[in-house]
Tab-separated table of C-alpha atoms in Angstrom:
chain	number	residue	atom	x	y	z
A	1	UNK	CA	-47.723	116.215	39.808
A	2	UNK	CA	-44.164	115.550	40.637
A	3	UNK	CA	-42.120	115.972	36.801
A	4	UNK	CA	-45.010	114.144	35.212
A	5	UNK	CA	-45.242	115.303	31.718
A	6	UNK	CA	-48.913	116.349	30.441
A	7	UNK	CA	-48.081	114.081	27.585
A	8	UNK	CA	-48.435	110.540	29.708
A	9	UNK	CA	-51.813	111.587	31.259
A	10	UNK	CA	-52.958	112.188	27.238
A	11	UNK	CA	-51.846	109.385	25.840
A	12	UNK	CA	-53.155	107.535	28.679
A	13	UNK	CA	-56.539	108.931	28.649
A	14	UNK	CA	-55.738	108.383	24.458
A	15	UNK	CA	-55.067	104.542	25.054
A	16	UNK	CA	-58.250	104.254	27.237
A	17	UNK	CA	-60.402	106.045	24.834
A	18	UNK	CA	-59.443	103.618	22.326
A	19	UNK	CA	-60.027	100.820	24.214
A	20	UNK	CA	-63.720	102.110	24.709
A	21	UNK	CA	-64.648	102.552	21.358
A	22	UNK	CA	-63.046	99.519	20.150
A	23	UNK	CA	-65.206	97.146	22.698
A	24	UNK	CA	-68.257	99.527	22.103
A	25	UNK	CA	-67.457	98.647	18.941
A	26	UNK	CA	-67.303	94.821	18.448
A	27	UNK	CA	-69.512	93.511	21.757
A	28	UNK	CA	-72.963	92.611	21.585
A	29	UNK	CA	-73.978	92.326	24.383
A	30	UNK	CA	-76.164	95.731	25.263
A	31	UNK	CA	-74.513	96.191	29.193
A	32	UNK	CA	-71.032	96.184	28.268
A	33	UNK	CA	-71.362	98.593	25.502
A	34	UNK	CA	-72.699	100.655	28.226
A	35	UNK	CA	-70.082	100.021	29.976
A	36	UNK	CA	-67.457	100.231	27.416
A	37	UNK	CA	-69.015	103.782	26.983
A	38	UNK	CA	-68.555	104.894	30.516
A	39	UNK	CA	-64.707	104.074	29.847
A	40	UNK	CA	-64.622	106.625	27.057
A	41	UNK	CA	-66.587	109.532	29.010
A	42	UNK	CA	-63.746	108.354	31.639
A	43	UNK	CA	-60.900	108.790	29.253
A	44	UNK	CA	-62.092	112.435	27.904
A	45	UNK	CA	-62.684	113.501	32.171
A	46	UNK	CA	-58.860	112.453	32.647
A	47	UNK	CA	-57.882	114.482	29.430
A	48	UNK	CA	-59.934	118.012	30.815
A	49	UNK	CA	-58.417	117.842	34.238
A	50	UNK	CA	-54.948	117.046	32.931
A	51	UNK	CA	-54.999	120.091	30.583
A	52	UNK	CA	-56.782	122.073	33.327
A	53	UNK	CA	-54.330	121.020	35.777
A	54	UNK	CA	-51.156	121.646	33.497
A	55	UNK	CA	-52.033	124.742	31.329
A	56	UNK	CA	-54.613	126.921	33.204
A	57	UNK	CA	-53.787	125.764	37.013
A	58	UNK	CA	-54.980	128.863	38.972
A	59	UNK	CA	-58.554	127.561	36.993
A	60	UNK	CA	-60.971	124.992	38.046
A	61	UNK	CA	-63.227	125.188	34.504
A	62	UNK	CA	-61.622	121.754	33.267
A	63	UNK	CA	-62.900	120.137	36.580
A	64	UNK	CA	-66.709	121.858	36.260
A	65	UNK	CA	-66.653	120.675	32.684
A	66	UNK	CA	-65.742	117.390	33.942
A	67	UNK	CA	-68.396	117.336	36.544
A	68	UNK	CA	-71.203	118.150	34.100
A	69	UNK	CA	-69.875	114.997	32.244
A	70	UNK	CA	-70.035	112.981	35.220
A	71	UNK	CA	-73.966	114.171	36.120
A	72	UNK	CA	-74.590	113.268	32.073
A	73	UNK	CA	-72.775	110.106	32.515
A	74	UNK	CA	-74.922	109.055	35.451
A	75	UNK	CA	-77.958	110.081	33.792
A	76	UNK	CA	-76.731	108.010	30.224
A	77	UNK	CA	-76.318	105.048	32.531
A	78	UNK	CA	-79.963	105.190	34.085
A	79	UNK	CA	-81.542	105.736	30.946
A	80	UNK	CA	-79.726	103.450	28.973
A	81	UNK	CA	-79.988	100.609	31.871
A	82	UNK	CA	-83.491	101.386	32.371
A	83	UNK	CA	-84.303	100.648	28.204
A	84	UNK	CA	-81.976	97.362	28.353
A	85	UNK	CA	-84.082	95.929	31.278
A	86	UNK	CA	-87.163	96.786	29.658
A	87	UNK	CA	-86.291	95.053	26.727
A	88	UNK	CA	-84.899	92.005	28.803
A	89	UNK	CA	-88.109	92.120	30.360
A	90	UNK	CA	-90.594	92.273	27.170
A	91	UNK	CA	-87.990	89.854	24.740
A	92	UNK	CA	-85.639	88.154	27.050
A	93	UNK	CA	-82.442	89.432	24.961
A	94	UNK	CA	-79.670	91.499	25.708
A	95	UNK	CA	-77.779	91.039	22.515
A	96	UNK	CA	-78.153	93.980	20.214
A	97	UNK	CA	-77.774	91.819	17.108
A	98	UNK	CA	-81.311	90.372	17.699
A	99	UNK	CA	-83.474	93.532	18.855
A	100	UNK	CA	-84.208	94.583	15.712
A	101	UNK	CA	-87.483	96.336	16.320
A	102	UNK	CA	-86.503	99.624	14.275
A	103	UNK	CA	-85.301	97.766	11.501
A	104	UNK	CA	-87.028	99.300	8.248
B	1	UNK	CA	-37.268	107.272	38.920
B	2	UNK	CA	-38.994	108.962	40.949
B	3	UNK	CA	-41.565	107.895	43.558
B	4	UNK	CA	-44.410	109.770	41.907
B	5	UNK	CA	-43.796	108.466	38.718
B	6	UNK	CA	-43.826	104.748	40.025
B	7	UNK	CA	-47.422	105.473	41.289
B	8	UNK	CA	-48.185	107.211	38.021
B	9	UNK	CA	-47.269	103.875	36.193
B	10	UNK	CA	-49.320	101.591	38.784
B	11	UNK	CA	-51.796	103.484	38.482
B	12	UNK	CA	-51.929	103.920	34.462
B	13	UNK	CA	-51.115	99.740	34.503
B	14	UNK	CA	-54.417	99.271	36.532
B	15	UNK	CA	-56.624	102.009	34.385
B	16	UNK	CA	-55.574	100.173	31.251
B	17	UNK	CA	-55.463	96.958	32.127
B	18	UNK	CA	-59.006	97.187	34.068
B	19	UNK	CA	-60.250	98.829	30.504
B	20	UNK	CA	-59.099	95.926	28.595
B	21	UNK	CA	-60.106	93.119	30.636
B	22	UNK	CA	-63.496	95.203	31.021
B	23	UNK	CA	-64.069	94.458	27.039
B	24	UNK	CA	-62.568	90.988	27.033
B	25	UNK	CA	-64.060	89.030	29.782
B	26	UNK	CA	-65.778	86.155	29.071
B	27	UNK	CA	-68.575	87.181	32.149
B	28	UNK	CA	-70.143	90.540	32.305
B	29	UNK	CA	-70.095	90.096	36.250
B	30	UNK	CA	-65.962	90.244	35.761
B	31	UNK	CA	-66.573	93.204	33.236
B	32	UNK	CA	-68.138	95.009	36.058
B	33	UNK	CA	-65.650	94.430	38.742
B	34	UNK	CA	-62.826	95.607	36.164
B	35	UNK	CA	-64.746	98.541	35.679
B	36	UNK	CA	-65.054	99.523	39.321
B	37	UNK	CA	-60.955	98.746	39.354
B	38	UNK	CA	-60.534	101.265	36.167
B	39	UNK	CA	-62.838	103.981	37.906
B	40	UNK	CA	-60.436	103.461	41.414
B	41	UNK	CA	-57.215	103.717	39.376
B	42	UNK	CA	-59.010	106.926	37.625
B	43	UNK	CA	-59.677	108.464	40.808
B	44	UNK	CA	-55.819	107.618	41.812
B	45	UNK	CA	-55.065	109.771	38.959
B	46	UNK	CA	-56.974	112.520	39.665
B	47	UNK	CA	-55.266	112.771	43.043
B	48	UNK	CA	-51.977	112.294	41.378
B	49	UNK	CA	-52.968	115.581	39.679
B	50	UNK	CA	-54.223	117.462	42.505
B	51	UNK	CA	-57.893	117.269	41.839
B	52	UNK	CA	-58.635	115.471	45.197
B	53	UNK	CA	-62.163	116.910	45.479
B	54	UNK	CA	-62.947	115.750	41.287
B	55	UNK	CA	-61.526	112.149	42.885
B	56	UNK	CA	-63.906	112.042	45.589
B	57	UNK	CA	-66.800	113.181	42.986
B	58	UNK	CA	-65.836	110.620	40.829
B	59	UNK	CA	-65.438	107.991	43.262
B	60	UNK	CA	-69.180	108.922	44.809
B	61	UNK	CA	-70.582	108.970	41.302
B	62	UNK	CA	-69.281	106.572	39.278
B	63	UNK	CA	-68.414	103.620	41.524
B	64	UNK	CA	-71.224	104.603	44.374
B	65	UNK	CA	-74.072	104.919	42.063
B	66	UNK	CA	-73.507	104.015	38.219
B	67	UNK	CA	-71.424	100.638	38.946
B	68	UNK	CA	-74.210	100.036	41.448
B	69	UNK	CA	-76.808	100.315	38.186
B	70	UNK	CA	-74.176	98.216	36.079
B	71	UNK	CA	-74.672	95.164	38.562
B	72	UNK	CA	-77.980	95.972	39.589
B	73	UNK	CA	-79.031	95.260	35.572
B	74	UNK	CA	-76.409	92.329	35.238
B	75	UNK	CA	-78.471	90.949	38.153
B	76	UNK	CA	-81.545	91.792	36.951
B	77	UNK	CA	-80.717	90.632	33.227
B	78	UNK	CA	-81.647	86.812	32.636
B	79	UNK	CA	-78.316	84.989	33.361
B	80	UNK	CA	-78.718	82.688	30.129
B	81	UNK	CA	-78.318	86.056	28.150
B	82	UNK	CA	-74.864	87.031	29.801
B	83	UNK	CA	-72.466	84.421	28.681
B	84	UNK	CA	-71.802	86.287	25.586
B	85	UNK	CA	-69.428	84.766	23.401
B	86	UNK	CA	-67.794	82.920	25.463
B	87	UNK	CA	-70.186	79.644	25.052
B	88	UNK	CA	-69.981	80.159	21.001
B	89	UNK	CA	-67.660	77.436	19.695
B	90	UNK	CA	-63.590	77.905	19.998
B	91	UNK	CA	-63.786	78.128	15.561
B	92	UNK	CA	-66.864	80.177	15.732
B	93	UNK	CA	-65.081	82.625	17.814
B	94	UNK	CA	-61.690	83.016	16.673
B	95	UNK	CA	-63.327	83.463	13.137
B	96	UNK	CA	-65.301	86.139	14.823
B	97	UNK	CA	-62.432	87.848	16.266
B	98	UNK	CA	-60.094	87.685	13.410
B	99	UNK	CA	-62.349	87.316	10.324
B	100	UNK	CA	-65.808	89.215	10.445
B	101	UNK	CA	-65.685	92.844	9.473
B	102	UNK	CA	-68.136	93.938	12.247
B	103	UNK	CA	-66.630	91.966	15.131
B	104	UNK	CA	-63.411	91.751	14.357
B	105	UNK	CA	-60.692	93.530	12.135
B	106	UNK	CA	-63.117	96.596	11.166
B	107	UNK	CA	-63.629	97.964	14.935
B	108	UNK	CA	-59.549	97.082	15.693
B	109	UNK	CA	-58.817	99.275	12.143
B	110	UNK	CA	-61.528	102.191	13.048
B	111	UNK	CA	-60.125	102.466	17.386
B	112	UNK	CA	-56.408	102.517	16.079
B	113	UNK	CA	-56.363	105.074	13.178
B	114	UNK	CA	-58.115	107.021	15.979
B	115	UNK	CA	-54.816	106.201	18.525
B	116	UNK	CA	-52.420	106.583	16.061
B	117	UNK	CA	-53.861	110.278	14.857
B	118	UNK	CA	-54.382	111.826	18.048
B	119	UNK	CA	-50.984	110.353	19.392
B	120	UNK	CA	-49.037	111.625	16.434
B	121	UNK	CA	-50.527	114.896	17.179
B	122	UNK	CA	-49.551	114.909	20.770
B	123	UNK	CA	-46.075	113.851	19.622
B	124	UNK	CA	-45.669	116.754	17.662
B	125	UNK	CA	-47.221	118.974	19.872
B	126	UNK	CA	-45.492	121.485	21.886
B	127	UNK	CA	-46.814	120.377	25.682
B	128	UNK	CA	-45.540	121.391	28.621
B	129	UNK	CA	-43.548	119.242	30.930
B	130	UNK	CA	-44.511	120.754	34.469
B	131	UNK	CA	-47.511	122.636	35.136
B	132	UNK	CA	-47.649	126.453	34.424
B	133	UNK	CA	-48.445	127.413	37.581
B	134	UNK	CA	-49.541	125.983	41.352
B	135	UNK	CA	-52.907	124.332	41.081
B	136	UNK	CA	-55.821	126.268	43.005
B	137	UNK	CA	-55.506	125.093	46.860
B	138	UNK	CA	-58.810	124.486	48.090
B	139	UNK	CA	-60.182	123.468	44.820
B	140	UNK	CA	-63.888	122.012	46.533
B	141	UNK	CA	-64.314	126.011	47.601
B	142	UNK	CA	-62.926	126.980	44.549
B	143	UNK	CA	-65.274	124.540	42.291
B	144	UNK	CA	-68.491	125.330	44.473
B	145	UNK	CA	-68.134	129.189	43.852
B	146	UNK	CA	-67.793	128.790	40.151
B	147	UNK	CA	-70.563	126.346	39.923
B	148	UNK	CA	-72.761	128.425	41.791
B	149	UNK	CA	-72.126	131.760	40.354
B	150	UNK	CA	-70.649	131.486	36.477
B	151	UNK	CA	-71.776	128.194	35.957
B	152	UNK	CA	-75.273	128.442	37.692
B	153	UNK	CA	-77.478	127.950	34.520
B	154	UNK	CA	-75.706	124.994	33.289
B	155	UNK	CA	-75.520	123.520	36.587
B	156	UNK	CA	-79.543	124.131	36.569
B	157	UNK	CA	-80.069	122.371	33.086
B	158	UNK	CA	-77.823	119.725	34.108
B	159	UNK	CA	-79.916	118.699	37.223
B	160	UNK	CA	-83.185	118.970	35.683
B	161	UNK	CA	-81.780	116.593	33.055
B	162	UNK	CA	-80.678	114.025	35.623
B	163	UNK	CA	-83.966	114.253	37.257
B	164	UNK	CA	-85.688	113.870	33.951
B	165	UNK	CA	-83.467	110.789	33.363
B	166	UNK	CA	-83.991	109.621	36.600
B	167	UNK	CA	-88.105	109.864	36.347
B	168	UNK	CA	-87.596	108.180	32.689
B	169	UNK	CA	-85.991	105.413	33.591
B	170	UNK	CA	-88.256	104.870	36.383
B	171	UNK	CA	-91.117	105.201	34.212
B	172	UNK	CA	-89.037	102.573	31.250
B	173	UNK	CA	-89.114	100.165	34.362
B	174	UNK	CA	-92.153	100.061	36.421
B	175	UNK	CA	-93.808	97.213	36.210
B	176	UNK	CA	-97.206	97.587	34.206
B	177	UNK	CA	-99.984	97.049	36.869
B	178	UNK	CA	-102.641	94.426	36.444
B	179	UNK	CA	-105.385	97.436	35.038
B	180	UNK	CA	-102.846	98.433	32.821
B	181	UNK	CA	-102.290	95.017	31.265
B	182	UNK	CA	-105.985	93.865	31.531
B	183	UNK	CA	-106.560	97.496	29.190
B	184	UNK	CA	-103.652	96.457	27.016
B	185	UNK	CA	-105.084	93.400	26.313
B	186	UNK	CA	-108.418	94.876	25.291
B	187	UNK	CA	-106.789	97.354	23.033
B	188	UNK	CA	-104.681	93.863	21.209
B	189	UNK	CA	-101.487	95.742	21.413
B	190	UNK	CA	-98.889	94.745	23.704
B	191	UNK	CA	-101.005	91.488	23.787
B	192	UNK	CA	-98.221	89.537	22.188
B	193	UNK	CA	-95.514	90.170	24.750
B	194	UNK	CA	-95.100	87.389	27.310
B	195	UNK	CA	-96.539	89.429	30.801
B	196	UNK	CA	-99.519	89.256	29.678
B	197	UNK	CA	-99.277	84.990	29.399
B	198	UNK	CA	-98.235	84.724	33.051
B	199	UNK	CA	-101.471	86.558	34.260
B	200	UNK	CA	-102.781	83.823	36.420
B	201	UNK	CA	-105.986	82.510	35.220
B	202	UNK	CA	-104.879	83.595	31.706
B	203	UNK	CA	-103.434	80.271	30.648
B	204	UNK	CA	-106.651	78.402	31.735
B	205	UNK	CA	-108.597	81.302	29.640
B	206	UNK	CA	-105.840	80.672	26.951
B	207	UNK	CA	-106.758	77.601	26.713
B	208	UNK	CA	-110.756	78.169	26.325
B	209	UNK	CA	-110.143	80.866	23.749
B	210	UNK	CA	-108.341	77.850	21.286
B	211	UNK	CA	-110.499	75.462	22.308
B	212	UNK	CA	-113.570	76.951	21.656
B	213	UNK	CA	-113.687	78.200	18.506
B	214	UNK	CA	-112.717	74.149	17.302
B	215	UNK	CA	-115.297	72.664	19.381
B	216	UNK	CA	-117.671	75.161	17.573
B	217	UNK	CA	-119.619	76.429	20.829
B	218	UNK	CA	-122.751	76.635	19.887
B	219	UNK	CA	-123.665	80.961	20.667
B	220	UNK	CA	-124.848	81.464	23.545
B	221	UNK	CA	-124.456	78.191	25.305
B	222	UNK	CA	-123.020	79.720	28.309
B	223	UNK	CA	-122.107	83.393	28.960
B	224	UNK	CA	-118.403	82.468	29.437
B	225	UNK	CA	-118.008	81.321	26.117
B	226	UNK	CA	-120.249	83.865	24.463
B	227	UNK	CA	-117.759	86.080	25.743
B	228	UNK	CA	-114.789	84.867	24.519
B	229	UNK	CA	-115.829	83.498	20.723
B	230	UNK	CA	-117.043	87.396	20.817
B	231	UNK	CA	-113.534	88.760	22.107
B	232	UNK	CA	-111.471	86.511	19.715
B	233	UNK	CA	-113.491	87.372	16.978
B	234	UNK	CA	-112.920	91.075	17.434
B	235	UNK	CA	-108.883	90.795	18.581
B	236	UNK	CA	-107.680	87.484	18.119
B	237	UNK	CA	-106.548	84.942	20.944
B	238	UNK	CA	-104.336	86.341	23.052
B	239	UNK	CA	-106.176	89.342	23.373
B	240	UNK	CA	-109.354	87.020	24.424
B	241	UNK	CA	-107.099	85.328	27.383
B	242	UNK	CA	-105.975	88.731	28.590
B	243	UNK	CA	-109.704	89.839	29.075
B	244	UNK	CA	-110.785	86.615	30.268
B	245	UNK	CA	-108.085	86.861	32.563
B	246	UNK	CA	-108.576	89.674	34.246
């Protein structure tokens, strides 16, 4: 980890975490909100094995807890790809603005 | 500066930068080659911090299987349906960026009071520099004995949720067979949706379900059209053309 303070891996996994939710946030467009929230799930993975690497390091728990994100993560993306093509499929439309099906 | 830290700031350059350009580029076939670079320069961390067997997981997962998916529905997504903003008008979209509460300023506001809190709290909090200790040496034997012993129940609900996931999503995207449409179309209720249009044989039935009904087919002139004045009488058009069509 060669005199790498804990703080940069935080406020990078901070910055990246931000940059998530903001384009979860303002795209439409149903695959790259997925995508934008695979960056986030990526951003809270770097901040568990940087705090289990720094303050508990005879420990692997951060890195477990980070694997049991990664096998939600991958299940998350199959689901949530799996309802995006079925929608392509039945309305042609990826853009979240116009699937409006629940809509009261 | 040292060596390590140079690589540190490559790879946090490439992790952030891959982010951003994941959200801003104009095609989502870009987004998803910036994502596989962010998930690289991720795993680049991870090795940084001595988590080489977390890397390789991460690697195997995310860019092996769930960048894979990412493409796979990019690919499978109707291409007129990707551009995205990019083909809205140059007013239209700087309006949208700068302007409109949902797509622009609101989001930008929400993501940085976030940043700014949690990075005024990790200024003021009291974090070590180095790590407390030497990180465990053979962290894949150390990882599979915890999984399999302490963490054996979770590990348990967490694959039978990925294998319910997996089944679901197989199940959201199976095609409907032909029986299954052909009963759908009897019932009148998926009968709007456009699969059951490209039946073959159901346009030409389409066609003698509206044009019946005008001509005013006398009952019982010929079976065919007995059966489909019934069959649009009792569901409506489209429901006629997918039991005709079948």
């Amino acid at each position: 980890m060669g005199g790498i303070p804990l703080l940069d891996y935080l406020v990078v996994g901070t910055l990246l975490f931000g940059i998530g939710l903001w384009g979860a946030l303002t795209r439409t467009n149903a695959i790259r909100i997925l995508m934008c929230i695979e960056l986030m799930l990526n951003a809270v993975n770097l901040n568990l094995v940087a705090l289990n690497q720094y303050l508990d390091p005879g420990s692997v728990e951060g890195q477990i807890f980070g694997l049991f994100i990664i096998a939600i993560a991958a299940a998350e993306a199959a689901i949530g790809i799996g309802i995006v093509l079925m929608v392509v499929r039945r309305r042609g439309e990826v853009d979240i603005n116009k699937i409006r099906l629940m809509r009261g | 500066m040292s060596g390590t830290a140079v690589i540190f700031a490559v790879l946090a350059a490439v992790v952030l930068l891959g982010a951003w350009r994941v959200v801003t580029s104009e095609q989502i076939a870009h987004s998803a080659l910036f994502l596989g670079l962010t998930f690289v320069g991720m795993a680049g961390l991870f090795i940084l911090l001595k988590a080489p067997t977390f890397a390789l997981l991460h690697v195997l997962v995310y860019v092996g299987a769930i960048l894979t998916v990412v493409v796979f529905a990019i690919m499978l997504s109707d291409p007129e349906e990707l551009r995205g903003a990019g083909d809205l008008p140059l007013g239209e979209r700087l309006r949208r960026r700068f302007l409109s509460p949902y797509y622009g300023w609101l989001p930008v506001v929400v993501a940085g009071v976030l940043v700014a809190v949690v990075l005024a709290g990790l200024a003021a909090a009291q974090l070590p520099r180095v790590p407390l200790g030497e990180p465990v040496a053979d962290d894949l034997r150390a990882i599979g004995g915890e999984m399999f012993t302490r963490y054996a129940i979770p590990f348990e609900v967490a694959s039978a949720a990925l294998l319910a996931a997996l089944i679901g999503a197989i199940g959201l995207t199976r095609r409907e067979t032909a029986e299954e449409r052909g009963r759908a179309g009897r019932d009148g209720g998926a009968a709007r949706t456009a699969p059951v249009a490209r039946v073959p044989g159901a346009m030409a039935a389409q066609g003698a379900g509206d044009g019946a009904p005008q001509v005013g087919t006398p009952a019982g002139s010929s079976p065919a059209g007995d059966r489909v004045t019934a069959a649009a009488g009792s569901s409506g058009g489209a429901g006629a053309a997918g039991e005709v069509g079948r």
